[in-house]
Short mmCIF file of C-alpha atoms in Angstrom, two decimals:
data_model
loop_
_atom_site.label_atom_id
_atom_site.label_comp_id
_atom_site.label_asym_id
_atom_site.label_seq_id
_atom_site.Cartn_x
_atom_site.Cartn_y
_atom_site.Cartn_z
CA UNK A 243 -7.38 32.56 6.42
CA UNK A 244 -5.42 34.88 8.61
CA UNK A 245 -1.80 34.68 7.47
CA UNK A 246 -0.64 36.48 4.31
CA UNK A 247 -1.97 39.71 2.90
CA UNK A 248 -4.12 38.14 0.19
CA UNK A 249 -6.75 36.80 2.60
CA UNK A 250 -10.09 38.22 3.70
CA UNK A 251 -9.04 39.46 7.12
CA UNK A 252 -6.46 39.22 9.88
CA UNK A 253 -7.20 38.75 13.57
CA UNK A 254 -5.66 41.53 15.65
CA UNK A 255 -5.83 42.19 19.34
CA UNK A 256 -6.07 45.49 21.21
CA UNK A 257 -3.58 45.99 24.05
CA UNK A 258 -3.01 42.22 24.38
CA UNK A 259 -0.11 39.86 24.01
CA UNK A 260 -0.14 36.73 21.82
CA UNK A 261 3.00 34.60 21.53
CA UNK A 262 4.99 37.52 22.90
CA UNK A 263 3.80 39.99 20.29
CA UNK A 264 1.58 43.09 20.63
CA UNK A 265 -0.77 42.66 17.76
CA UNK A 266 -2.62 45.98 17.83
CA UNK A 267 -1.70 49.17 19.60
CA UNK A 268 -2.36 52.88 19.23
CA UNK A 269 -1.11 55.79 21.27
CA UNK A 270 -2.30 59.29 21.99
CA UNK A 271 -4.12 61.57 19.59
CA UNK A 272 -0.75 62.99 18.53
CA UNK A 273 0.79 59.58 17.88
CA UNK A 274 -0.15 57.83 14.65
CA UNK A 275 -1.80 54.46 15.28
CA UNK A 276 0.13 51.35 14.37
CA UNK A 277 -1.21 47.88 13.73
CA UNK A 278 0.60 44.58 14.06
CA UNK A 279 -0.90 41.44 12.48
CA UNK A 280 -1.05 37.93 13.92
CA UNK A 281 2.48 36.53 14.07
CA UNK A 282 4.04 39.94 14.76
CA UNK A 283 4.08 41.24 11.17
CA UNK A 284 3.44 45.01 10.94
CA UNK A 285 0.99 46.35 8.34
CA UNK A 286 3.16 48.80 6.31
CA UNK A 287 0.34 50.82 4.75
CA UNK A 288 -2.27 53.27 5.98
CA UNK A 289 -5.41 51.97 7.58
CA UNK A 290 -8.65 53.29 9.05
CA UNK A 291 -9.48 52.61 12.67
CA UNK A 292 -12.29 53.32 15.08
CA UNK A 293 -10.41 55.05 17.92
CA UNK A 294 -11.05 54.42 21.58
CA UNK A 295 -12.24 50.93 20.85
CA UNK A 296 -10.65 48.07 22.76
CA UNK A 297 -10.89 44.35 22.10
CA UNK A 298 -10.30 41.90 19.26
CA UNK A 299 -11.22 42.51 15.69
CA UNK A 300 -10.49 41.74 12.06
CA UNK A 301 -8.24 43.82 9.81
CA UNK A 302 -9.30 43.95 6.15
CA UNK A 303 -6.47 44.91 3.79
CA UNK A 304 -7.23 46.64 0.49
CA UNK A 305 -4.13 45.83 -1.50
CA UNK A 306 -5.13 47.74 -4.61
CA UNK A 307 -5.05 50.95 -2.56
CA UNK A 308 -2.32 49.95 -0.09
CA UNK A 309 -4.69 50.63 2.80
CA UNK A 310 -6.93 48.68 5.11
CA UNK A 311 -9.86 48.92 7.48
CA UNK A 312 -9.83 47.60 11.04
CA UNK A 313 -13.18 46.41 12.47
CA UNK A 314 -13.13 46.04 16.27
CA UNK A 315 -15.35 43.42 17.81
CA UNK A 316 -17.78 46.04 19.10
CA UNK A 317 -18.57 47.02 15.53
CA UNK A 318 -18.68 43.43 14.34
CA UNK A 319 -21.49 42.58 16.72
CA UNK A 320 -24.08 44.56 14.80
CA UNK A 321 -26.01 42.23 12.55
CA UNK A 322 -27.16 39.11 14.44
CA UNK A 323 -28.24 37.42 11.18
CA UNK A 324 -24.88 36.94 9.49
CA UNK A 325 -21.87 34.92 10.63
CA UNK A 326 -18.45 34.70 9.05
CA UNK A 327 -16.19 31.70 8.62
CA UNK A 328 -14.73 31.85 12.10
CA UNK A 329 -18.07 32.24 13.88
CA UNK A 330 -17.73 36.03 14.45
CA UNK A 331 -20.67 38.26 13.48
CA UNK A 332 -19.85 40.66 10.70
CA UNK A 333 -20.55 44.34 10.13
CA UNK A 334 -23.52 44.50 7.76
CA UNK A 335 -21.90 47.21 5.68
CA UNK A 336 -18.53 45.50 5.36
CA UNK A 337 -16.67 45.53 2.07
CA UNK A 338 -16.20 42.07 0.54
CA UNK A 339 -13.27 40.68 -1.43
CA UNK A 340 -13.94 42.61 -4.62
CA UNK A 341 -14.96 45.82 -2.82
CA UNK A 342 -18.67 45.40 -3.49
CA UNK A 343 -21.08 46.26 -0.75
CA UNK A 344 -22.46 43.09 0.78
CA UNK A 345 -26.22 43.14 1.41
CA UNK A 346 -26.86 42.94 5.16
CA UNK A 347 -29.40 40.20 4.67
CA UNK A 348 -27.35 37.77 2.66
CA UNK A 349 -25.76 34.83 4.36
CA UNK A 350 -22.27 33.71 3.35
CA UNK A 351 -20.89 30.37 2.17
CA UNK A 352 -21.41 28.43 5.31
CA UNK A 353 -24.72 26.96 4.06
CA UNK A 354 -27.07 29.84 4.93
CA UNK A 355 -29.73 31.32 2.70
CA UNK A 356 -28.34 33.75 0.08
CA UNK A 357 -30.27 36.95 -0.58
CA UNK A 358 -31.40 37.00 -4.23
CA UNK A 359 -30.71 40.73 -4.58
CA UNK A 360 -27.15 40.66 -3.27
CA UNK A 361 -24.26 41.94 -5.34
CA UNK A 362 -22.21 39.07 -6.71
CA UNK A 363 -18.44 38.90 -7.12
CA UNK A 364 -18.46 40.56 -10.51
CA UNK A 365 -20.33 43.56 -9.11
CA UNK A 366 -23.66 42.68 -10.78
CA UNK A 367 -26.96 42.38 -9.00
CA UNK A 368 -27.78 38.71 -8.52
CA UNK A 369 -31.09 38.18 -10.28
CA UNK A 370 -33.78 36.29 -8.45
CA UNK A 371 -34.37 34.25 -11.62
CA UNK A 372 -30.73 33.61 -12.49
CA UNK A 373 -29.61 30.41 -14.23
CA UNK A 374 -26.95 27.98 -13.11
CA UNK A 375 -24.06 26.65 -15.21
CA UNK A 376 -26.24 24.02 -16.83
CA UNK A 377 -28.82 26.63 -17.84
CA UNK A 378 -31.43 25.57 -15.29
CA UNK A 379 -33.44 28.05 -13.24
CA UNK A 380 -31.98 28.43 -9.76
CA UNK A 381 -34.33 28.49 -6.81
CA UNK A 382 -33.65 31.80 -4.97
CA UNK A 383 -34.16 30.00 -1.67
CA UNK A 384 -31.68 27.24 -2.36
CA UNK A 385 -28.75 26.51 -0.09
CA UNK A 386 -25.24 27.34 -1.33
CA UNK A 387 -23.04 24.51 -2.59
CA UNK A 388 -21.17 23.95 0.64
CA UNK A 389 -24.50 23.54 2.36
CA UNK A 390 -25.42 20.73 -0.03
CA UNK A 391 -22.57 18.55 1.22
CA UNK A 392 -23.82 15.35 2.84
CA UNK A 393 -21.73 12.88 4.81
CA UNK A 394 -21.01 9.75 2.79
CA UNK A 395 -22.08 7.71 5.80
CA UNK A 396 -25.59 9.11 5.41
CA UNK A 397 -25.90 7.57 1.93
CA UNK A 398 -27.56 4.16 1.43
CA UNK A 399 -25.22 1.20 1.84
CA UNK A 400 -25.60 0.31 -1.84
CA UNK A 401 -24.36 3.76 -2.86
CA UNK A 402 -21.44 3.62 -0.44
CA UNK A 403 -20.51 0.21 -1.83
CA UNK A 404 -20.59 1.57 -5.38
CA UNK A 405 -18.33 4.48 -4.40
CA UNK A 406 -15.80 2.13 -2.78
CA UNK A 407 -15.54 0.03 -5.93
CA UNK A 408 -13.98 2.98 -7.78
CA UNK A 409 -11.07 3.17 -5.31
CA UNK A 410 -7.70 1.42 -5.78
CA UNK A 411 -7.45 -1.77 -3.75
CA UNK A 412 -5.02 -0.21 -1.27
CA UNK A 413 -7.57 2.54 -0.57
CA UNK A 414 -10.38 -0.02 -0.20
CA UNK A 415 -8.32 -1.88 2.38
CA UNK A 416 -7.66 1.40 4.20
CA UNK A 417 -11.34 2.36 4.02
CA UNK A 418 -12.28 -0.88 5.77
CA UNK A 419 -10.38 0.40 8.81
CA UNK A 420 -12.23 3.74 8.95
CA UNK A 421 -15.45 2.55 10.58
CA UNK A 422 -17.45 -0.59 11.30
CA UNK A 423 -19.91 0.11 8.49
CA UNK A 424 -17.23 0.24 5.80
CA UNK A 425 -15.54 -2.82 7.26
CA UNK A 426 -18.82 -4.71 6.97
CA UNK A 427 -19.30 -3.49 3.39
CA UNK A 428 -15.79 -4.39 2.23
CA UNK A 429 -15.69 -7.81 3.87
CA UNK A 430 -19.25 -8.90 3.22
CA UNK A 431 -19.83 -11.71 0.75
CA UNK A 432 -22.05 -9.56 -1.46
CA UNK A 433 -19.33 -6.95 -2.02
CA UNK A 434 -16.77 -9.63 -2.88
CA UNK A 435 -19.17 -11.49 -5.17
CA UNK A 436 -20.25 -8.36 -7.06
CA UNK A 437 -16.71 -7.05 -7.33
CA UNK A 438 -14.59 -10.15 -7.76
CA UNK A 439 -12.54 -8.24 -10.34
CA UNK A 440 -11.26 -5.84 -7.69
CA UNK A 441 -7.60 -6.64 -7.30
CA UNK A 442 -4.28 -4.98 -7.82
CA UNK A 443 -2.97 -5.41 -11.35
CA UNK A 444 0.51 -5.81 -9.92
CA UNK A 445 1.68 -7.94 -6.98
CA UNK A 446 2.50 -6.27 -3.68
CA UNK A 447 5.71 -6.89 -1.75
CA UNK A 448 5.76 -7.45 2.01
CA UNK A 449 9.02 -6.71 3.86
CA UNK A 450 9.67 -7.57 7.50
CA UNK A 451 12.58 -8.02 9.89
CA UNK A 452 14.16 -11.13 11.38
CA UNK A 453 12.58 -10.28 14.74
CA UNK A 454 9.41 -12.23 15.55
CA UNK A 455 6.80 -9.62 14.84
CA UNK A 456 3.40 -9.07 13.24
CA UNK A 457 4.43 -5.79 11.70
CA UNK A 458 6.04 -4.96 8.39
CA UNK A 459 5.65 -2.78 5.32
CA UNK A 460 3.75 -3.50 2.12
CA UNK A 461 4.83 -1.94 -1.18
CA UNK A 462 2.13 -1.19 -3.75
CA UNK A 463 3.82 -0.72 -7.16
CA UNK A 464 0.75 0.97 -8.63
CA UNK A 465 0.80 3.70 -5.98
CA UNK A 466 4.60 3.59 -5.53
CA UNK A 467 4.18 3.74 -1.76
CA UNK A 468 4.92 1.66 1.36
CA UNK A 469 2.07 1.02 3.81
CA UNK A 470 2.15 -0.23 7.40
CA UNK A 471 0.79 -3.75 7.60
CA UNK A 472 0.24 -6.27 10.35
CA UNK A 473 -0.20 -10.00 9.81
CA UNK A 474 -2.67 -11.90 12.00
CA UNK A 475 0.23 -13.92 13.46
CA UNK A 476 3.97 -13.54 14.09
CA UNK A 477 6.16 -14.15 11.06
CA UNK A 478 9.59 -15.74 11.15
CA UNK A 479 12.22 -15.30 8.48
CA UNK A 480 13.00 -19.03 8.65
CA UNK A 481 9.52 -20.01 7.43
CA UNK A 482 8.91 -21.32 3.95
CA UNK A 483 6.52 -19.10 1.97
CA UNK A 484 4.39 -19.75 -1.11
CA UNK A 485 1.78 -17.42 -2.58
CA UNK A 486 -0.82 -17.76 -5.31
CA UNK A 487 -3.94 -15.81 -6.37
CA UNK A 488 -4.42 -13.90 -3.12
CA UNK A 489 -3.55 -16.72 -0.69
CA UNK A 490 -0.26 -17.17 1.16
CA UNK A 491 0.96 -20.40 2.74
CA UNK A 492 3.60 -20.51 5.49
CA UNK A 493 5.39 -23.60 6.81
CA UNK A 494 7.78 -24.27 9.65
CA UNK A 495 9.27 -27.64 10.55
CA UNK A 496 9.83 -28.45 14.23
CA UNK A 497 11.64 -31.77 14.43
CA UNK A 498 9.23 -33.97 12.48
CA UNK A 499 6.13 -31.81 12.96
CA UNK A 500 5.07 -29.20 10.44
CA UNK A 501 3.24 -26.03 11.45
CA UNK A 502 1.29 -24.71 8.46
CA UNK A 503 -0.71 -21.50 7.97
CA UNK A 504 -2.73 -20.51 4.93
CA UNK A 505 -4.32 -17.09 4.87
CA UNK A 506 -5.58 -14.13 2.89
CA UNK A 507 -3.66 -11.21 4.44
CA UNK A 508 -6.12 -8.65 3.05
CA UNK A 509 -9.28 -10.17 4.56
CA UNK A 510 -7.23 -11.57 7.49
CA UNK A 511 -8.89 -14.97 7.15
CA UNK A 512 -6.52 -17.68 8.32
CA UNK A 513 -6.37 -21.45 8.85
CA UNK A 514 -3.70 -23.17 10.91
CA UNK A 515 -2.99 -26.87 11.19
CA UNK A 516 -0.15 -29.15 12.23
CA UNK A 517 0.95 -32.32 10.49
CA UNK A 518 3.50 -35.04 11.12
CA UNK A 519 5.12 -36.59 8.04
CA UNK A 520 7.01 -39.48 9.55
CA UNK A 521 9.74 -40.07 12.08
CA UNK A 522 12.56 -38.84 9.86
CA UNK A 523 13.38 -35.14 10.02
CA UNK A 524 14.03 -33.61 6.62
CA UNK A 525 17.36 -31.99 5.77
CA UNK A 526 15.78 -29.83 3.06
CA UNK A 527 12.18 -28.98 2.28
CA UNK A 528 10.22 -26.77 -0.10
CA UNK A 529 6.66 -25.46 -0.23
CA UNK A 530 4.36 -24.76 -3.20
CA UNK A 531 0.79 -23.49 -3.51
CA UNK A 532 -1.70 -23.60 -6.38
CA UNK A 533 -5.20 -22.06 -6.53
CA UNK A 534 -7.95 -22.90 -9.00
CA UNK A 535 -9.22 -19.58 -10.41
CA UNK A 536 -12.79 -20.79 -10.91
CA UNK A 537 -13.53 -22.77 -7.74
CA UNK A 538 -10.89 -21.15 -5.46
CA UNK A 539 -9.89 -24.65 -4.37
CA UNK A 540 -6.21 -24.82 -3.49
CA UNK A 541 -3.44 -27.40 -3.39
CA UNK A 542 -0.46 -27.38 -1.02
CA UNK A 543 2.62 -29.34 -2.08
CA UNK A 544 5.56 -30.12 0.24
CA UNK A 545 8.79 -31.74 -0.92
CA UNK A 546 11.03 -33.23 1.77
CA UNK A 547 14.45 -34.86 1.44
CA UNK A 548 16.88 -36.56 3.81
CA UNK A 549 20.04 -38.59 3.38
CA UNK A 550 19.87 -42.37 3.27
CA UNK A 551 21.76 -43.75 6.23
CA UNK A 552 25.41 -44.57 5.46
CA UNK A 553 25.04 -43.45 1.86
CA UNK A 554 26.19 -39.98 0.87
CA UNK A 555 25.09 -40.33 -2.77
CA UNK A 556 21.50 -41.45 -2.12
CA UNK A 557 18.74 -39.22 -0.77
CA UNK A 558 15.15 -40.04 0.01
CA UNK A 559 12.53 -37.69 -1.44
CA UNK A 560 8.91 -37.57 -0.28
CA UNK A 561 6.07 -35.53 -1.79
CA UNK A 562 3.01 -34.56 0.28
CA UNK A 563 -0.12 -33.08 -1.32
CA UNK A 564 -3.00 -31.37 0.50
CA UNK A 565 -6.39 -31.08 -1.24
CA UNK A 566 -8.61 -28.28 0.10
CA UNK A 567 -11.79 -29.79 -1.40
CA UNK A 568 -11.35 -33.07 0.47
CA UNK A 569 -9.58 -31.27 3.33
CA UNK A 570 -7.09 -34.08 3.62
CA UNK A 571 -3.52 -35.01 2.77
CA UNK A 572 -3.14 -37.53 -0.04
CA UNK A 573 -0.91 -40.57 0.49
CA UNK A 574 2.74 -39.44 0.17
CA UNK A 575 4.92 -40.33 -2.78
CA UNK A 576 8.42 -41.51 -1.79
CA UNK A 577 11.42 -42.19 -4.02
CA UNK A 578 15.18 -42.45 -3.52
CA UNK A 579 17.36 -40.32 -5.80
CA UNK A 580 20.97 -41.16 -6.62
CA UNK A 581 23.39 -38.33 -7.28
CA UNK A 582 20.79 -35.62 -6.71
CA UNK A 583 18.98 -34.16 -3.74
CA UNK A 584 15.91 -31.94 -3.59
CA UNK A 585 16.43 -28.32 -2.59
CA UNK A 586 14.45 -25.46 -1.11
CA UNK A 587 12.24 -24.24 -3.95
CA UNK A 588 9.24 -25.56 -5.89
CA UNK A 589 6.09 -24.46 -7.73
CA UNK A 590 2.86 -26.01 -8.98
CA UNK A 591 2.14 -25.19 -12.62
CA UNK A 592 -0.84 -26.57 -14.56
CA UNK A 593 -1.31 -29.50 -12.18
CA UNK A 594 2.38 -30.46 -12.19
CA UNK A 595 4.79 -30.00 -9.28
CA UNK A 596 8.24 -28.73 -10.31
CA UNK A 597 11.06 -28.66 -7.76
CA UNK A 598 14.76 -27.77 -7.83
CA UNK A 599 17.39 -30.46 -7.26
CA UNK A 600 21.15 -30.07 -6.77
CA UNK A 601 23.77 -32.45 -8.12
CA UNK A 602 25.78 -34.05 -5.33
CA UNK A 603 29.49 -33.26 -5.28
CA UNK A 604 28.86 -29.82 -6.80
CA UNK A 605 27.79 -26.55 -5.28
CA UNK A 606 25.74 -24.71 -7.84
CA UNK A 607 24.75 -27.29 -10.45
CA UNK A 608 20.96 -27.53 -10.53
CA UNK A 609 18.08 -29.11 -12.43
CA UNK A 610 14.29 -29.46 -12.31
CA UNK A 611 12.26 -32.56 -11.52
CA UNK A 612 8.49 -32.83 -12.02
CA UNK A 613 5.64 -34.77 -10.45
CA UNK A 614 2.14 -34.97 -11.92
CA UNK A 615 -0.26 -34.16 -9.08
CA UNK A 616 -3.39 -35.02 -11.05
CA UNK A 617 -2.26 -38.57 -11.76
CA UNK A 618 -0.28 -38.87 -8.50
CA UNK A 619 2.74 -40.19 -10.37
CA UNK A 620 6.06 -39.23 -11.90
CA UNK A 621 5.54 -41.64 -14.79
CA UNK A 622 7.46 -44.28 -12.89
CA UNK A 623 10.73 -42.51 -12.18
CA UNK A 624 11.40 -38.95 -11.00
CA UNK A 625 14.88 -38.83 -12.50
CA UNK A 626 13.44 -39.33 -15.99
CA UNK A 627 11.77 -35.91 -15.75
CA UNK A 628 15.04 -34.11 -15.08
CA UNK A 629 15.56 -30.79 -16.94
CA UNK A 630 19.13 -29.50 -16.44
CA UNK A 631 19.86 -25.84 -15.71
CA UNK A 632 23.01 -25.37 -17.83
CA UNK A 633 24.73 -22.69 -15.73
CA UNK A 634 26.01 -22.33 -12.19
CA UNK A 635 23.65 -20.34 -9.96
CA UNK A 636 23.39 -19.24 -6.35
CA UNK A 637 20.10 -18.56 -4.55
CA UNK A 638 18.03 -20.32 -7.21
CA UNK A 639 14.37 -19.29 -7.11
CA UNK A 640 11.66 -20.96 -9.16
CA UNK A 641 8.62 -18.82 -10.11
CA UNK A 642 5.43 -18.95 -12.12
CA UNK A 643 4.82 -15.67 -13.96
CA UNK A 644 1.57 -15.73 -15.94
CA UNK A 645 1.95 -18.88 -18.08
CA UNK A 646 5.75 -19.06 -17.80
CA UNK A 647 8.17 -20.99 -15.60
CA UNK A 648 11.02 -18.66 -14.62
CA UNK A 649 14.29 -19.13 -12.73
CA UNK A 650 16.18 -16.30 -10.99
CA UNK A 651 19.69 -16.79 -9.64
CA UNK A 652 23.09 -15.26 -8.99
CA UNK A 653 25.72 -15.77 -11.69
CA UNK A 654 29.42 -15.88 -10.82
CA UNK A 655 32.27 -18.08 -9.74
CA UNK A 656 33.44 -19.53 -6.45
CA UNK A 657 30.02 -18.98 -4.86
CA UNK A 658 30.35 -15.21 -5.25
CA UNK A 659 27.74 -13.84 -7.67
CA UNK A 660 28.77 -11.06 -10.01
CA UNK A 661 25.31 -10.53 -11.42
CA UNK A 662 21.70 -11.74 -11.18
CA UNK A 663 19.96 -13.26 -14.18
CA UNK A 664 16.46 -14.26 -15.27
CA UNK A 665 15.69 -17.29 -17.47
CA UNK A 666 12.48 -18.71 -18.88
CA UNK A 667 11.79 -22.39 -19.57
CA UNK A 668 11.02 -23.19 -23.22
CA UNK A 669 10.21 -26.89 -23.42
CA UNK A 670 13.37 -28.53 -22.06
CA UNK A 671 15.81 -25.64 -22.58
CA UNK A 672 16.28 -22.25 -20.94
CA UNK A 673 16.09 -18.87 -22.64
CA UNK A 674 17.83 -15.92 -21.02
CA UNK A 675 15.39 -13.04 -20.47
CA UNK A 676 17.56 -10.41 -18.81
CA UNK A 677 20.25 -9.68 -16.24
CA UNK A 678 20.59 -6.84 -13.77
CA UNK A 679 22.44 -3.86 -15.32
CA UNK A 680 25.75 -3.01 -13.66
CA UNK A 681 24.45 0.36 -12.48
CA UNK A 682 21.74 -1.41 -10.48
CA UNK A 683 24.16 -4.01 -9.12
CA UNK A 684 26.14 -1.16 -7.56
CA UNK A 685 22.95 0.04 -5.89
CA UNK A 686 22.93 -3.09 -3.72
CA UNK A 687 26.19 -1.86 -2.11
CA UNK A 688 27.21 -5.51 -1.60
CA UNK A 689 25.92 -8.44 -3.64
CA UNK A 690 25.48 -11.41 -1.32
CA UNK A 691 25.59 -15.02 -2.48
CA UNK A 692 22.23 -15.48 -0.73
CA UNK A 693 19.37 -13.10 -1.50
CA UNK A 694 15.58 -13.07 -1.68
CA UNK A 695 13.61 -13.04 -4.92
CA UNK A 696 9.97 -13.72 -5.68
CA UNK A 697 7.56 -12.95 -8.47
CA UNK A 698 3.94 -12.95 -9.63
CA UNK A 699 2.06 -11.53 -12.57
CA UNK A 700 4.72 -9.78 -14.67
CA UNK A 701 6.95 -8.57 -11.83
CA UNK A 702 10.04 -10.03 -10.15
CA UNK A 703 11.28 -8.51 -6.86
CA UNK A 704 14.90 -8.88 -5.69
CA UNK A 705 16.12 -7.96 -2.21
CA UNK A 706 19.35 -8.39 -0.25
CA UNK A 707 18.73 -9.71 3.26
CA UNK A 708 20.93 -7.07 4.87
CA UNK A 709 19.39 -4.06 3.12
CA UNK A 710 16.02 -2.37 2.63
CA UNK A 711 16.54 -1.68 -1.07
CA UNK A 712 14.11 -3.41 -3.41
CA UNK A 713 14.72 -3.94 -7.13
CA UNK A 714 11.88 -4.85 -9.48
CA UNK A 715 11.95 -6.28 -13.01
CA UNK A 716 9.00 -6.13 -15.38
CA UNK A 717 8.92 -9.23 -17.58
CA UNK A 718 6.57 -7.55 -20.04
CA UNK A 719 8.52 -4.32 -20.65
CA UNK A 720 11.95 -5.82 -19.77
CA UNK A 721 12.64 -2.80 -17.53
CA UNK A 722 14.58 -2.77 -14.24
CA UNK A 723 13.92 -0.08 -11.65
CA UNK A 724 14.33 0.64 -7.96
CA UNK A 725 11.31 0.81 -5.70
CA UNK A 726 11.04 3.51 -3.11
CA UNK A 727 13.28 2.50 -0.21
CA UNK A 728 11.43 0.67 2.54
CA UNK A 729 10.96 2.88 5.65
CA UNK A 730 11.53 0.02 8.10
CA UNK A 731 14.04 1.01 10.76
CA UNK A 732 17.27 -0.90 11.29
CA UNK A 733 17.91 -1.34 14.99
CA UNK A 734 21.25 -3.15 14.79
CA UNK A 735 23.93 -4.20 12.31
CA UNK A 736 22.88 -7.82 12.71
CA UNK A 737 19.28 -7.10 11.79
CA UNK A 738 18.13 -8.77 8.57
CA UNK A 739 15.23 -8.02 6.26
CA UNK A 740 13.19 -10.58 4.41
CA UNK A 741 10.20 -10.42 2.12
CA UNK A 742 7.95 -11.97 -0.48
CA UNK A 743 5.38 -10.84 -3.00
CA UNK A 744 1.72 -11.78 -3.34
CA UNK A 745 -1.36 -10.82 -5.33
CA UNK A 746 -3.82 -8.94 -3.09
CA UNK A 747 -7.45 -10.02 -3.48
CA UNK A 748 -10.68 -9.63 -1.54
CA UNK A 749 -12.72 -12.39 -3.15
CA UNK A 750 -10.90 -15.48 -1.89
CA UNK A 751 -10.64 -17.22 1.48
CA UNK A 752 -8.70 -20.29 2.66
#
């Protein structure tokens, strides 16, 4: 209000110092008075002043005339019935913004009663029976608009709930941290049941460092912004991660014991349990998660593999299935594969577990095997379900995007990728969808043979472990683009960054 000549008034001070500046000073009768505004800026035009008055006041510039009027405090304290915006009492005969005389009885915008006979901004007498914009008769005793403002917390809970439903999901999550009442509204069963459609249309991406920490950053592609986020437990970049329909499953193997978490990071509901899957420690393992959209029942699938003793070409493969309805692990399925070993990636699609296998004696020759979870069988032999991937890939990642099975991997020679491609499974053959344009490859600075990629909905995220850059591909529009760079700080050259995507939802719990 007080800085810049276009405002209502400027605070000035008589014979005082503020931030090292004299803001108002006048000399003898022979010396012309001078006036310095807040901040030390002199007023270059003529102005009127009540001489021999000391104290603070407000200077009112009249730009159309190049002059101004200074009102010392002693003159401001005249009418006890009218207060201005900064709680000083105003001169009843002051000139307002458009040089119309303000009625001494009217009260200004700060929610006091307006005199019906006051002069309005256009210089016309405000009629006691005037109409509002909608053509309705205005009560002359009504309170001005700013006085009608009511705190949202004073509204009924049902109205507050309705207002929250119009917000983007990221704002709803933020609103739940504002106060206890909103937290109760957002996380109550009624809100989730009545608004089960509230979810982000695009998956979010969570990025964190290789230090054991709760904290990280979440990227919302709809808002194009990174948010601070804290998980309810410490994350480790060595954990296996699988996400589906708002739930995320984490797994870490310690010797022969598996530590498993399943949680909804938005509602912060979490379940932890430990399982032992035999005396043999696995050399490779993968994790998959599936959620039933109607019942919210979920299935956890773990594929483990280890080498048969004294046999390089034969590897044991065991499949472990957890059913959330029965809250128990089903009997494991075990089979020995010859010439192939299971890898580090798998998904559950339409009741069938698909997992990546690597041909022994090669580095980047891969294929898919499948296991029917519903019938608890592989139709007698896992190797009969083999679907080759007819190209050499590094960092193979298997994803379910809508109703499609997609593979992402690095393409190149001698374990050094020159590009990153996307393929979609059509029956038993693979159709190339897209590859990263060269201009985007250069944006990675250095393309590592090992990188992170994950996808959900229509989006695929790709990230190098040593950088905070995040590339996203839209399967629907076939467009590649960079996300805003993650604001995580890099504390050392050896620091790594990892991440995964998930679909944020409020209406599901583990």
